[in-house]
CSV table of C-alpha atoms in Angstrom, one decimal:
chain,number,residue,atom,x,y,z
A,6,MET,CA,-34.1,11.2,23.4
A,7,ARG,CA,-34.3,13.5,20.4
A,8,LEU,CA,-34.3,13.3,16.6
A,9,THR,CA,-33.2,16.3,14.5
A,10,VAL,CA,-33.7,16.3,10.7
A,11,LEU,CA,-30.7,18.0,9.1
A,12,GLY,CA,-31.3,17.2,5.5
A,13,ALA,CA,-33.7,15.7,2.9
A,14,ALA,CA,-36.5,17.8,4.4
A,15,GLY,CA,-38.7,19.0,1.6
A,16,GLU,CA,-36.1,17.9,-0.9
A,17,VAL,CA,-34.5,14.7,-2.1
A,18,THR,CA,-30.8,15.3,-1.3
A,19,GLY,CA,-28.7,15.9,1.8
A,20,SER,CA,-30.0,13.0,3.9
A,21,CYS,CA,-28.8,13.4,7.5
A,22,TYR,CA,-30.6,12.7,10.8
A,23,LEU,CA,-29.1,13.4,14.3
A,24,VAL,CA,-30.1,11.2,17.2
A,25,GLU,CA,-29.3,12.2,20.8
A,26,ALA,CA,-30.0,10.3,24.0
A,27,GLU,CA,-28.6,11.2,27.3
A,28,GLY,CA,-25.1,12.1,26.1
A,29,LEU,CA,-25.1,9.7,23.2
A,30,ARG,CA,-25.0,11.4,19.7
A,31,PHE,CA,-24.9,9.8,16.3
A,32,ILE,CA,-26.1,10.5,12.8
A,33,VAL,CA,-27.8,8.3,10.2
A,34,ASP,CA,-26.5,9.3,6.8
A,35,CYS,CA,-24.2,12.1,5.9
A,36,GLY,CA,-25.5,13.1,2.5
A,37,MET,CA,-24.5,15.9,0.1
A,38,PHE,CA,-27.0,18.4,-1.1
A,39,GLN,CA,-27.3,18.4,-5.0
A,40,GLY,CA,-29.0,20.5,-7.6
A,41,GLY,CA,-29.7,24.2,-7.6
A,42,ARG,CA,-27.7,27.2,-6.6
A,43,GLU,CA,-28.2,26.8,-2.9
A,44,ALA,CA,-26.7,23.3,-2.7
A,45,GLU,CA,-23.0,24.4,-2.5
A,46,ALA,CA,-23.8,26.9,0.3
A,47,LYS,CA,-25.7,24.2,2.2
A,48,ASN,CA,-22.8,21.8,1.9
A,49,ARG,CA,-20.3,24.3,3.1
A,50,ARG,CA,-22.5,25.2,6.1
A,51,PHE,CA,-22.5,21.5,7.1
A,52,PRO,CA,-22.5,20.3,9.9
A,53,ALA,CA,-24.8,22.2,12.2
A,54,PHE,CA,-23.2,20.4,15.2
A,55,ASN,CA,-19.8,19.7,16.5
A,56,PRO,CA,-18.4,16.7,14.6
A,57,GLU,CA,-16.1,15.7,17.5
A,58,SER,CA,-19.2,15.2,19.6
A,59,LEU,CA,-20.5,12.2,17.5
A,60,ASP,CA,-20.1,8.7,18.8
A,61,PHE,CA,-20.6,7.0,15.4
A,62,VAL,CA,-22.2,7.3,12.0
A,63,ILE,CA,-24.5,4.8,10.2
A,64,LEU,CA,-24.9,5.0,6.4
A,65,THR,CA,-28.0,3.5,4.7
A,66,HIS,CA,-26.2,3.3,1.3
A,67,ALA,CA,-23.5,4.7,-0.9
A,68,HIS,CA,-25.3,7.2,-3.0
A,69,ILE,CA,-23.7,10.7,-2.6
A,70,ASP,CA,-26.9,12.3,-1.4
A,71,HIS,CA,-26.6,9.9,1.6
A,72,SER,CA,-22.9,9.6,2.0
A,73,GLY,CA,-21.2,12.5,0.2
A,74,LEU,CA,-20.4,14.8,3.2
A,75,LEU,CA,-18.6,12.1,5.1
A,76,PRO,CA,-15.1,13.3,4.1
A,77,ARG,CA,-16.0,16.8,5.2
A,78,LEU,CA,-17.3,15.5,8.5
A,79,VAL,CA,-14.0,13.6,9.1
A,80,ALA,CA,-11.9,16.6,8.0
A,81,LEU,CA,-13.7,18.8,10.5
A,82,GLY,CA,-13.0,16.6,13.4
A,83,PHE,CA,-15.2,13.4,13.5
A,84,ARG,CA,-13.1,10.6,14.9
A,85,GLY,CA,-15.6,7.7,15.4
A,86,PRO,CA,-16.5,4.7,13.3
A,87,VAL,CA,-18.8,4.6,10.3
A,88,TYR,CA,-21.0,1.6,9.9
A,89,CYS,CA,-22.4,0.3,6.6
A,90,THR,CA,-22.9,-2.9,4.6
A,91,GLU,CA,-20.0,-4.6,2.9
A,92,ALA,CA,-21.1,-3.7,-0.6
A,93,THR,CA,-21.7,-0.1,0.5
A,94,ALA,CA,-18.1,0.1,1.8
A,95,ASP,CA,-16.8,-1.2,-1.6
A,96,LEU,CA,-18.9,1.3,-3.5
A,97,LEU,CA,-17.8,4.2,-1.3
A,98,GLY,CA,-14.2,3.4,-2.2
A,99,VAL,CA,-15.2,4.5,-5.7
A,100,LEU,CA,-17.8,7.2,-5.1
A,101,LEU,CA,-16.2,9.4,-2.5
A,102,PRO,CA,-12.8,9.8,-4.2
A,103,ASP,CA,-14.7,10.5,-7.4
A,104,ALA,CA,-16.9,13.2,-5.7
A,105,ALA,CA,-13.7,14.8,-4.4
A,106,HIS,CA,-12.1,14.7,-7.8
A,107,ILE,CA,-15.1,16.5,-9.3
A,108,ALA,CA,-15.0,19.0,-6.5
A,109,GLU,CA,-11.3,19.7,-7.1
A,110,LYS,CA,-11.8,20.1,-10.8
A,111,GLU,CA,-14.8,22.4,-10.4
A,112,ALA,CA,-12.8,24.6,-7.9
A,113,GLU,CA,-10.0,24.7,-10.4
A,114,TRP,CA,-12.3,25.7,-13.3
A,115,ARG,CA,-14.0,28.3,-11.0
A,116,ASN,CA,-10.6,29.8,-10.1
A,117,LEU,CA,-9.5,30.0,-13.8
A,118,ASP,CA,-12.8,31.6,-14.7
A,119,ARG,CA,-12.5,34.1,-11.9
A,120,ARG,CA,-9.0,35.1,-12.9
A,121,ARG,CA,-10.0,35.5,-16.5
A,122,LYS,CA,-12.9,37.7,-15.6
A,123,GLN,CA,-11.3,39.8,-12.9
A,124,GLY,CA,-7.9,40.1,-14.5
A,125,ARG,CA,-6.0,39.5,-11.3
A,126,TRP,CA,-5.7,37.0,-8.5
A,127,ARG,CA,-8.1,37.5,-5.5
A,128,GLY,CA,-7.6,34.2,-3.7
A,129,ASP,CA,-8.6,30.7,-4.8
A,130,ALA,CA,-11.8,29.0,-4.0
A,131,ALA,CA,-11.2,25.7,-2.1
A,132,PRO,CA,-13.0,22.5,-3.0
A,133,LEU,CA,-15.6,21.1,-0.6
A,134,TYR,CA,-13.0,18.4,0.2
A,135,THR,CA,-10.0,16.8,-1.4
A,136,VAL,CA,-9.3,13.4,-2.8
A,137,GLU,CA,-6.9,12.8,0.1
A,138,GLN,CA,-9.6,13.7,2.6
A,139,ALA,CA,-12.1,11.4,0.9
A,140,LYS,CA,-9.6,8.5,1.1
A,141,SER,CA,-9.0,9.3,4.8
A,142,SER,CA,-12.7,9.1,5.5
A,143,LEU,CA,-12.8,5.5,4.0
A,144,ARG,CA,-10.5,4.3,6.8
A,145,LYS,CA,-13.5,5.0,9.2
A,146,LEU,CA,-15.7,2.4,7.6
A,147,LYS,CA,-16.8,-0.7,9.6
A,148,ARG,CA,-18.4,-3.4,7.5
A,149,ARG,CA,-21.5,-5.3,8.6
A,150,SER,CA,-23.6,-8.0,6.9
A,151,TYR,CA,-27.3,-7.9,6.3
A,152,ASP,CA,-29.6,-9.2,9.0
A,153,GLN,CA,-26.9,-9.5,11.6
A,154,ALA,CA,-27.3,-7.4,14.7
A,155,PHE,CA,-24.3,-5.4,16.0
A,156,GLU,CA,-23.6,-2.8,18.7
A,157,PRO,CA,-22.1,0.5,17.5
A,158,HIS,CA,-22.4,1.7,21.2
A,159,LYS,CA,-23.1,0.0,24.5
A,160,ARG,CA,-26.6,1.5,24.5
A,161,VAL,CA,-27.4,0.9,20.8
A,162,ARG,CA,-28.2,-2.2,18.9
A,163,ALA,CA,-28.5,-2.0,15.1
A,164,ARG,CA,-29.3,-4.1,12.1
A,165,PHE,CA,-29.1,-3.6,8.3
A,166,ARG,CA,-31.9,-5.0,6.2
A,167,ASP,CA,-31.9,-5.2,2.4
A,168,ALA,CA,-33.7,-2.1,0.9
A,169,GLY,CA,-33.6,-3.3,-2.7
A,170,HIS,CA,-32.5,0.2,-3.9
A,171,ILE,CA,-28.9,-0.2,-5.0
A,172,LEU,CA,-26.3,-2.8,-4.3
A,173,GLY,CA,-25.7,-2.8,-0.5
A,174,SER,CA,-28.6,-0.4,0.3
A,175,SER,CA,-30.2,-0.9,3.7
A,176,ILE,CA,-33.1,-0.2,5.9
A,177,VAL,CA,-31.7,0.5,9.4
A,178,GLU,CA,-33.2,-0.8,12.5
A,179,LEU,CA,-32.0,0.8,15.7
A,180,TRP,CA,-32.8,-0.1,19.4
A,181,LEU,CA,-31.8,2.7,21.8
A,182,HIS,CA,-31.4,1.7,25.5
A,183,THR,CA,-31.8,4.1,28.4
A,184,PRO,CA,-32.5,3.2,32.0
A,185,GLY,CA,-35.8,1.4,32.2
A,186,ARG,CA,-36.8,1.5,28.6
A,187,GLU,CA,-36.0,0.6,25.0
A,188,VAL,CA,-37.0,2.6,21.9
A,189,LYS,CA,-36.9,1.3,18.4
A,190,LEU,CA,-36.2,3.6,15.4
A,191,VAL,CA,-36.4,2.5,11.8
A,192,PHE,CA,-34.9,4.5,8.9
A,193,SER,CA,-36.1,3.3,5.6
A,194,GLY,CA,-33.2,4.7,3.6
A,195,ASP,CA,-34.2,4.7,0.0
A,196,LEU,CA,-36.5,1.8,-0.9
A,197,GLY,CA,-36.5,0.0,-4.2
A,198,MET,CA,-39.4,-1.3,-6.3
A,199,ALA,CA,-40.4,-4.9,-5.9
A,200,ASN,CA,-40.1,-7.2,-8.9
A,201,ARG,CA,-37.5,-5.2,-10.6
A,202,PRO,CA,-34.3,-6.6,-12.2
A,203,LEU,CA,-30.9,-6.8,-10.6
A,204,LEU,CA,-31.8,-6.7,-6.8
A,205,ASN,CA,-34.0,-8.4,-4.3
A,206,ASP,CA,-37.2,-6.8,-3.0
A,207,PRO,CA,-37.1,-4.6,0.0
A,208,THR,CA,-37.2,-6.4,3.3
A,209,PRO,CA,-40.6,-5.9,5.2
A,210,ILE,CA,-40.3,-4.5,8.7
A,211,ALA,CA,-42.9,-5.5,11.3
A,212,GLU,CA,-42.6,-2.9,14.0
A,213,ALA,CA,-41.0,0.4,15.1
A,214,ASP,CA,-41.7,3.0,17.8
A,215,TYR,CA,-40.6,5.7,15.4
A,216,LEU,CA,-40.1,5.6,11.6
A,217,VAL,CA,-38.4,7.9,9.1
A,218,VAL,CA,-39.5,7.0,5.6
A,219,GLU,CA,-38.5,8.3,2.2
A,220,SER,CA,-41.1,9.7,-0.3
A,221,THR,CA,-39.2,10.5,-3.5
A,222,TYR,CA,-42.1,9.2,-5.7
A,223,GLY,CA,-44.8,9.2,-3.0
A,224,ASP,CA,-47.1,11.2,-5.3
A,225,ARG,CA,-47.1,9.0,-8.4
A,226,LEU,CA,-47.0,5.5,-9.9
A,227,HIS,CA,-44.3,4.2,-12.1
A,228,LYS,CA,-45.1,2.8,-15.4
A,229,SER,CA,-45.0,-1.0,-15.5
A,230,LEU,CA,-41.6,-2.6,-16.2
A,231,ALA,CA,-43.0,-4.1,-19.4
A,232,GLU,CA,-44.2,-0.7,-20.7
A,233,THR,CA,-40.8,0.8,-19.8
A,234,ILE,CA,-38.9,-1.9,-21.7
A,235,ASP,CA,-41.1,-1.4,-24.7
A,236,GLU,CA,-40.3,2.4,-24.6
A,237,LEU,CA,-36.6,1.7,-24.3
A,238,ALA,CA,-36.7,-0.8,-27.2
A,239,PHE,CA,-38.6,1.8,-29.3
A,240,ALA,CA,-36.2,4.6,-28.6
A,241,LEU,CA,-33.2,2.4,-29.5
A,242,ASN,CA,-34.7,1.0,-32.7
A,243,GLU,CA,-36.1,4.4,-33.8
A,244,THR,CA,-32.8,6.1,-33.3
A,245,LEU,CA,-30.3,3.5,-34.3
A,246,LEU,CA,-32.1,1.9,-37.2
A,247,ARG,CA,-34.3,4.6,-38.7
A,248,LYS,CA,-32.7,7.9,-37.8
A,249,LYS,CA,-29.1,6.5,-37.9
A,250,GLY,CA,-28.1,8.4,-34.8
A,251,ASN,CA,-26.8,7.8,-31.3
A,252,VAL,CA,-28.6,7.2,-28.0
A,253,ILE,CA,-27.2,9.0,-24.9
A,254,ILE,CA,-28.3,7.7,-21.5
A,255,PRO,CA,-27.4,9.8,-18.5
A,256,ALA,CA,-27.2,7.1,-15.8
A,257,PHE,CA,-26.2,7.1,-12.2
A,258,ALA,CA,-23.0,5.2,-12.0
A,259,VAL,CA,-24.2,3.0,-9.2
A,260,GLY,CA,-27.3,1.0,-9.7
A,261,ARG,CA,-28.9,2.6,-12.7
A,262,THR,CA,-26.0,1.9,-15.1
A,263,GLN,CA,-26.0,-1.8,-14.1
A,264,GLU,CA,-29.8,-2.0,-14.4
A,265,ILE,CA,-29.7,-0.5,-17.9
A,266,ILE,CA,-26.9,-2.9,-18.9
A,267,TYR,CA,-29.1,-5.8,-17.8
A,268,LEU,CA,-32.0,-4.5,-19.8
A,269,LEU,CA,-29.9,-3.9,-23.0
A,270,LEU,CA,-28.4,-7.3,-22.8
A,271,ASP,CA,-31.8,-8.9,-22.2
A,272,LEU,CA,-33.2,-7.1,-25.2
A,273,ILE,CA,-30.4,-8.4,-27.3
A,274,ARG,CA,-30.9,-11.9,-26.0
A,275,GLN,CA,-34.6,-11.7,-27.0
A,276,GLY,CA,-33.7,-10.3,-30.4
A,277,ARG,CA,-35.6,-7.1,-29.8
A,278,ILE,CA,-32.7,-4.7,-30.6
A,279,PRO,CA,-29.8,-5.1,-33.0
A,280,GLU,CA,-26.7,-6.9,-32.0
A,281,SER,CA,-24.7,-4.5,-34.1
A,282,LEU,CA,-25.0,-1.6,-31.6
A,283,ALA,CA,-22.0,-0.6,-29.6
A,284,ILE,CA,-22.8,-0.1,-25.9
A,285,PHE,CA,-20.3,2.2,-24.2
A,286,VAL,CA,-20.1,2.6,-20.4
A,287,ASP,CA,-18.2,5.9,-20.3
A,288,SER,CA,-17.6,6.5,-16.7
A,289,PRO,CA,-14.6,5.1,-14.7
A,290,MET,CA,-16.9,5.1,-11.6
A,291,ALA,CA,-19.6,3.2,-13.4
A,292,SER,CA,-17.0,0.7,-14.6
A,293,ALA,CA,-15.8,0.1,-11.1
A,294,ALA,CA,-19.3,-0.1,-9.7
A,295,THR,CA,-20.2,-2.7,-12.3
A,296,GLU,CA,-17.1,-4.8,-11.3
A,297,ILE,CA,-18.1,-4.5,-7.7
A,298,THR,CA,-21.6,-5.6,-8.6
A,299,LEU,CA,-20.3,-8.7,-10.2
A,300,GLN,CA,-18.1,-9.4,-7.1
A,301,HIS,CA,-21.3,-9.3,-5.0
A,302,SER,CA,-23.3,-11.6,-7.2
A,303,GLU,CA,-24.8,-13.3,-4.2
A,304,LEU,CA,-26.9,-10.1,-3.6
A,305,LEU,CA,-28.4,-10.2,-7.1
A,306,ASP,CA,-31.8,-11.7,-8.0
A,307,GLN,CA,-32.3,-15.0,-9.8
A,308,GLU,CA,-33.1,-13.4,-13.2
A,309,THR,CA,-29.8,-11.4,-13.2
A,310,ARG,CA,-27.8,-14.4,-12.3
A,311,GLU,CA,-29.4,-16.3,-15.2
A,312,LEU,CA,-28.5,-13.4,-17.6
A,313,LEU,CA,-24.9,-13.5,-16.4
A,314,ARG,CA,-24.8,-17.2,-17.2
A,315,TRP,CA,-26.1,-16.5,-20.7
A,316,GLY,CA,-23.3,-13.9,-21.1
A,317,ARG,CA,-20.7,-16.3,-20.1
A,318,GLU,CA,-22.0,-18.6,-22.8
A,319,GLN,CA,-21.2,-15.8,-25.3
A,320,GLY,CA,-17.6,-15.6,-23.9
A,321,THR,CA,-18.0,-12.9,-21.2
A,322,GLU,CA,-20.4,-12.0,-18.5
A,323,LEU,CA,-21.2,-8.7,-20.2
A,324,PRO,CA,-21.1,-9.2,-24.0
A,325,TYR,CA,-21.5,-6.2,-26.4
A,326,VAL,CA,-20.5,-3.8,-23.6
A,327,ARG,CA,-17.3,-1.7,-23.8
A,328,PHE,CA,-15.9,0.1,-20.8
A,329,THR,CA,-13.9,3.3,-21.4
A,330,GLU,CA,-11.4,4.5,-19.0
A,331,SER,CA,-9.1,7.3,-20.3
A,332,PRO,CA,-10.3,10.8,-21.3
A,333,GLU,CA,-9.0,10.0,-24.8
A,334,ASP,CA,-11.3,6.9,-25.0
A,335,SER,CA,-14.2,9.1,-23.9
A,336,MET,CA,-13.4,11.8,-26.5
A,337,ALA,CA,-13.1,9.1,-29.2
A,338,ILE,CA,-16.8,8.2,-28.7
A,339,ASN,CA,-17.8,11.7,-29.8
A,340,SER,CA,-16.4,10.9,-33.3
A,341,ILE,CA,-19.1,8.2,-33.7
A,342,ARG,CA,-22.0,9.6,-35.7
A,343,GLN,CA,-24.3,6.6,-35.4
A,344,GLY,CA,-24.9,3.2,-33.8
A,345,ALA,CA,-23.6,4.1,-30.3
A,346,VAL,CA,-25.5,3.7,-27.0
A,347,VAL,CA,-23.6,5.7,-24.4
A,348,LEU,CA,-24.2,5.3,-20.7
A,349,SER,CA,-22.4,8.0,-18.8
A,350,ALA,CA,-22.6,9.8,-15.4
A,351,SER,CA,-23.8,11.9,-13.8
A,352,GLY,CA,-27.4,10.7,-13.8
A,353,MET,CA,-28.8,14.3,-13.4
A,354,CYS,CA,-26.4,15.6,-16.1
A,355,ASP,CA,-24.7,18.2,-13.9
A,356,ALA,CA,-21.2,16.8,-13.9
A,357,GLY,CA,-18.8,14.3,-15.4
A,358,ARG,CA,-18.4,13.0,-19.0
A,359,ILE,CA,-22.2,13.0,-19.8
A,360,LYS,CA,-22.0,16.8,-20.3
A,361,HIS,CA,-19.6,16.3,-23.2
A,362,HIS,CA,-21.8,13.7,-24.8
A,363,LEU,CA,-24.9,15.9,-24.4
A,364,LYS,CA,-23.1,18.9,-25.9
A,365,ASN,CA,-22.2,16.8,-29.0
A,366,ASN,CA,-25.5,15.0,-29.5
A,367,LEU,CA,-28.2,17.4,-28.2
A,368,PRO,CA,-28.0,19.6,-31.4
A,369,ARG,CA,-28.5,16.5,-33.7
A,370,ALA,CA,-32.1,15.7,-34.5
A,371,GLU,CA,-31.3,12.1,-35.4
A,372,CYS,CA,-30.1,11.4,-31.9
A,373,ALA,CA,-32.0,10.6,-28.7
A,374,ILE,CA,-31.5,11.3,-25.0
A,375,VAL,CA,-33.0,8.7,-22.7
A,376,ILE,CA,-33.7,10.0,-19.2
A,377,ALA,CA,-33.9,7.0,-16.9
A,378,GLY,CA,-33.8,8.4,-13.4
A,379,PHE,CA,-35.1,11.1,-11.1
A,380,GLN,CA,-34.0,14.6,-12.1
A,381,ALA,CA,-34.0,17.1,-9.1
A,382,GLN,CA,-35.1,20.7,-9.5
A,383,GLY,CA,-32.3,22.9,-10.7
A,384,THR,CA,-30.4,20.2,-12.6
A,385,LEU,CA,-29.6,20.1,-16.3
A,386,GLY,CA,-31.5,16.8,-16.6
A,387,ARG,CA,-34.6,18.4,-15.1
A,388,ARG,CA,-34.4,21.2,-17.7
A,389,LEU,CA,-34.3,18.6,-20.5
A,390,VAL,CA,-37.2,16.7,-19.0
A,391,ASP,CA,-39.2,20.0,-18.7
A,392,GLY,CA,-38.8,20.7,-22.4
A,393,ALA,CA,-36.0,23.3,-22.6
A,394,ARG,CA,-35.1,24.2,-26.2
A,395,TRP,CA,-31.7,25.5,-25.2
A,396,VAL,CA,-29.4,24.5,-22.3
A,397,ARG,CA,-26.1,25.9,-21.2
A,398,ILE,CA,-23.2,23.5,-21.1
A,399,PHE,CA,-19.6,24.6,-20.4
A,400,GLY,CA,-20.5,28.2,-20.8
A,401,GLU,CA,-22.1,27.7,-24.2
A,402,ASP,CA,-25.8,27.7,-25.3
A,403,VAL,CA,-26.6,24.3,-26.8
A,404,PRO,CA,-29.8,23.8,-28.9
A,405,VAL,CA,-32.0,20.8,-27.9
A,406,ARG,CA,-32.9,19.1,-31.2
A,407,ALA,CA,-32.4,15.5,-30.2
A,408,SER,CA,-35.6,13.7,-29.1
A,409,ILE,CA,-36.0,13.3,-25.3
A,410,HIS,CA,-37.4,10.0,-24.0
A,411,THR,CA,-38.3,9.8,-20.3
A,412,LEU,CA,-38.6,6.3,-18.9
A,413,GLY,CA,-40.9,6.2,-15.9
A,414,GLY,CA,-40.5,2.6,-14.8
A,415,LEU,CA,-36.7,2.3,-14.1
A,416,SER,CA,-36.6,4.3,-10.9
A,417,ALA,CA,-34.6,2.7,-8.1
A,418,HIS,CA,-37.1,4.3,-5.8
A,419,ALA,CA,-40.4,2.7,-4.8
A,420,ASP,CA,-43.5,4.5,-6.1
A,421,ARG,CA,-46.5,5.5,-4.1
A,422,ASP,CA,-48.2,2.1,-4.0
A,423,ALA,CA,-44.9,0.3,-3.4
A,424,LEU,CA,-44.2,2.6,-0.5
A,425,LEU,CA,-47.6,2.1,1.0
A,426,ALA,CA,-47.2,-1.7,0.5
A,427,TRP,CA,-44.0,-1.6,2.4
A,428,LEU,CA,-45.6,0.4,5.2
A,429,GLY,CA,-48.4,-2.1,5.2
A,430,GLY,CA,-45.9,-4.7,6.5
A,431,PHE,CA,-45.9,-3.1,9.9
A,432,THR,CA,-48.1,-5.0,12.3
A,433,GLN,CA,-49.1,-1.8,14.0
A,434,GLY,CA,-48.4,1.9,13.3
A,435,PRO,CA,-45.4,3.6,14.8
A,436,ARG,CA,-45.9,6.2,17.5
A,437,HIS,CA,-44.9,8.8,14.9
A,438,THR,CA,-43.7,8.7,11.3
A,439,TRP,CA,-41.6,11.4,9.6
A,440,VAL,CA,-41.8,11.7,5.8
A,441,VAL,CA,-38.5,12.8,4.3
A,442,HIS,CA,-36.5,12.6,1.0
A,443,GLY,CA,-39.2,14.1,-1.2
A,444,GLU,CA,-39.9,17.5,-2.7
A,445,ALA,CA,-42.1,19.5,-0.4
A,446,SER,CA,-45.4,18.9,-2.2
A,447,THR,CA,-44.7,15.3,-2.7
A,448,ALA,CA,-43.7,14.7,1.0
A,449,ALA,CA,-46.8,16.5,2.2
A,450,GLY,CA,-49.1,14.5,-0.2
A,451,PHE,CA,-47.6,11.2,0.9
A,452,ALA,CA,-47.9,12.1,4.6
A,453,GLY,CA,-51.6,12.8,3.9
A,454,LEU,CA,-51.9,9.3,2.4
A,455,ILE,CA,-50.3,7.7,5.4
A,456,ARG,CA,-52.6,9.7,7.7
A,457,ASN,CA,-55.8,8.9,5.8
A,458,ARG,CA,-55.2,5.3,4.8
A,459,LEU,CA,-53.2,4.0,7.7
A,460,GLY,CA,-54.3,6.3,10.5
A,461,TRP,CA,-50.8,6.9,11.7
A,462,PRO,CA,-49.5,10.1,13.4
A,463,VAL,CA,-47.3,11.6,10.7
A,464,SER,CA,-45.5,14.8,9.8
A,465,VAL,CA,-43.2,16.4,7.3
A,466,PRO,CA,-40.2,17.9,9.0
A,467,ALA,CA,-38.7,21.3,8.2
A,468,PRO,CA,-34.9,21.5,7.8
A,469,GLY,CA,-33.3,21.6,11.3
A,470,GLU,CA,-36.5,20.7,13.1
A,471,SER,CA,-36.1,18.6,16.2
A,472,TYR,CA,-38.5,16.1,17.9
A,473,PRO,CA,-38.5,14.4,21.3
A,474,LEU,CA,-38.7,10.6,21.2
A,475,THR,CA,-40.9,10.2,24.2
C-alpha cells in the first residue's frame, strides 16, 4: 500500500492524493491549482499518472481546489465512478461548468490579446477544459449520504462524515482490505469551525491508522464570531451611512456567500444595520448555490433554520436580497453610487464579476472592500490585503483608495485550536499523520504542534512524495 501526495503540499490548492494497494488505484480529491503564475502550468501537467488506471475517485467537497480538475481527468481517459455526497453533486453541477466557462473566456481573451500584440495568427491557446467536458464529467458522479458506509471497490469500504466546511463537505473514512489485514485511512478534507452559522460542527473521528489533515489556518486563531460581526456592522454603517458609498464583498460563491447573507439578514433582524440597504448577489453561480443550500435545509444548523422562518414571515426566505443573473443586470449595479452591498465571486478576486466591481469602486474613498475569506499568495485579493496602493485589473492600473476591511472570523476553515480540538477526538494517535493544504511555513508549524502536543509521528509532504502504508 502506498500514498502519494500530488497537490496541496506546501500550498492550499490542488488537493489530490493517490492511493495504491496491490493493483488497486484511486485518488481522493482532484483539485485545481489556483493563484500565482505557476498554477496554470501545474494544471496542464496534471495528472502525473495514467487516468485510465484509476478504479474510482472520491471527492471530499465541491470547492474547485478539491474538484476542479475532474473534467480534465475524464477528458484524458478516466472511466470510473466519482463518489461524493448528495449536496456536493448538486454543487458540482454549478461549479464545474462555471469553471469551464471561465477557462474558455480566458483562453478567448488570451488569444485576442496575442493576435493584437503579434499582429498575426500563431495558433490559439486552448482552455484547460471546455463546458462540454465539464458536463460530461458530471455523469460520473455517484451520490452517497453522510454516515452510510459504501463499497467503491470490493477491497475498499468508505464513509462520508460531515466536515462542517461548506454544504456537503466531508471527512472521508476509508478501510483498505488486503489478504490478512485492514488499514484505515482518514482524509480530513477541509474542516469548518465549530459554533459558526449555517452548518453543523465537524464530526469527530475516533481512530485511524493513517491521517491526512488540512492546515490552512494551522498557525493562527480566528477572531471570535462576535468580534467579526461587530467589524462587519461597523464597515457597513461607516460606509453606507456616513461616507455614502458602496460595500463590495468578494465572496466564494459556495459557502461564504450564503454565510454572509445569513449575517446580513441577522444584523437587519437585530436592527444593527439599515433596512434601506440593497444587497446584491451578483454571481449566477452564487445564486444557484444559494438555491441548492435552501433545497438541503436539513443540513443547516438550528439557528439558520430559525432565520429562514423569520424571512418567510417577511414574505420570502431571503428578504432584502436581490439576485442578478444577466451581464446587463451586473453592469447596472455599477451605476449605483451609494447604498449597495455587493457580494460577488470570485472570493480571491482573480476572476468573474467581482473584478468589474473592484475596478469601479476601488478608486472611490467613500467605498469599502470587505475581505471575508482566505486569499492565496499571488491573487488580487492577497495584494489588497497586503496593502497594495495600485492593482492591475483588465490590463489597467487601478488606484486603491477605498478602505479595506479584513474579517478574521468568517473563515470556513478551522483555526489552529479548532484543528487541534478535532485531532483531540482521536482515542489514540495514528501511525502517521501528513499535514497538507497549508502554505509551507504554516504546514510545518502545525506539524510541529501535533508532534509536540500530541506526540504523534507527523510530516509535511513535498509535492509528488510517496509513502508506504506499512
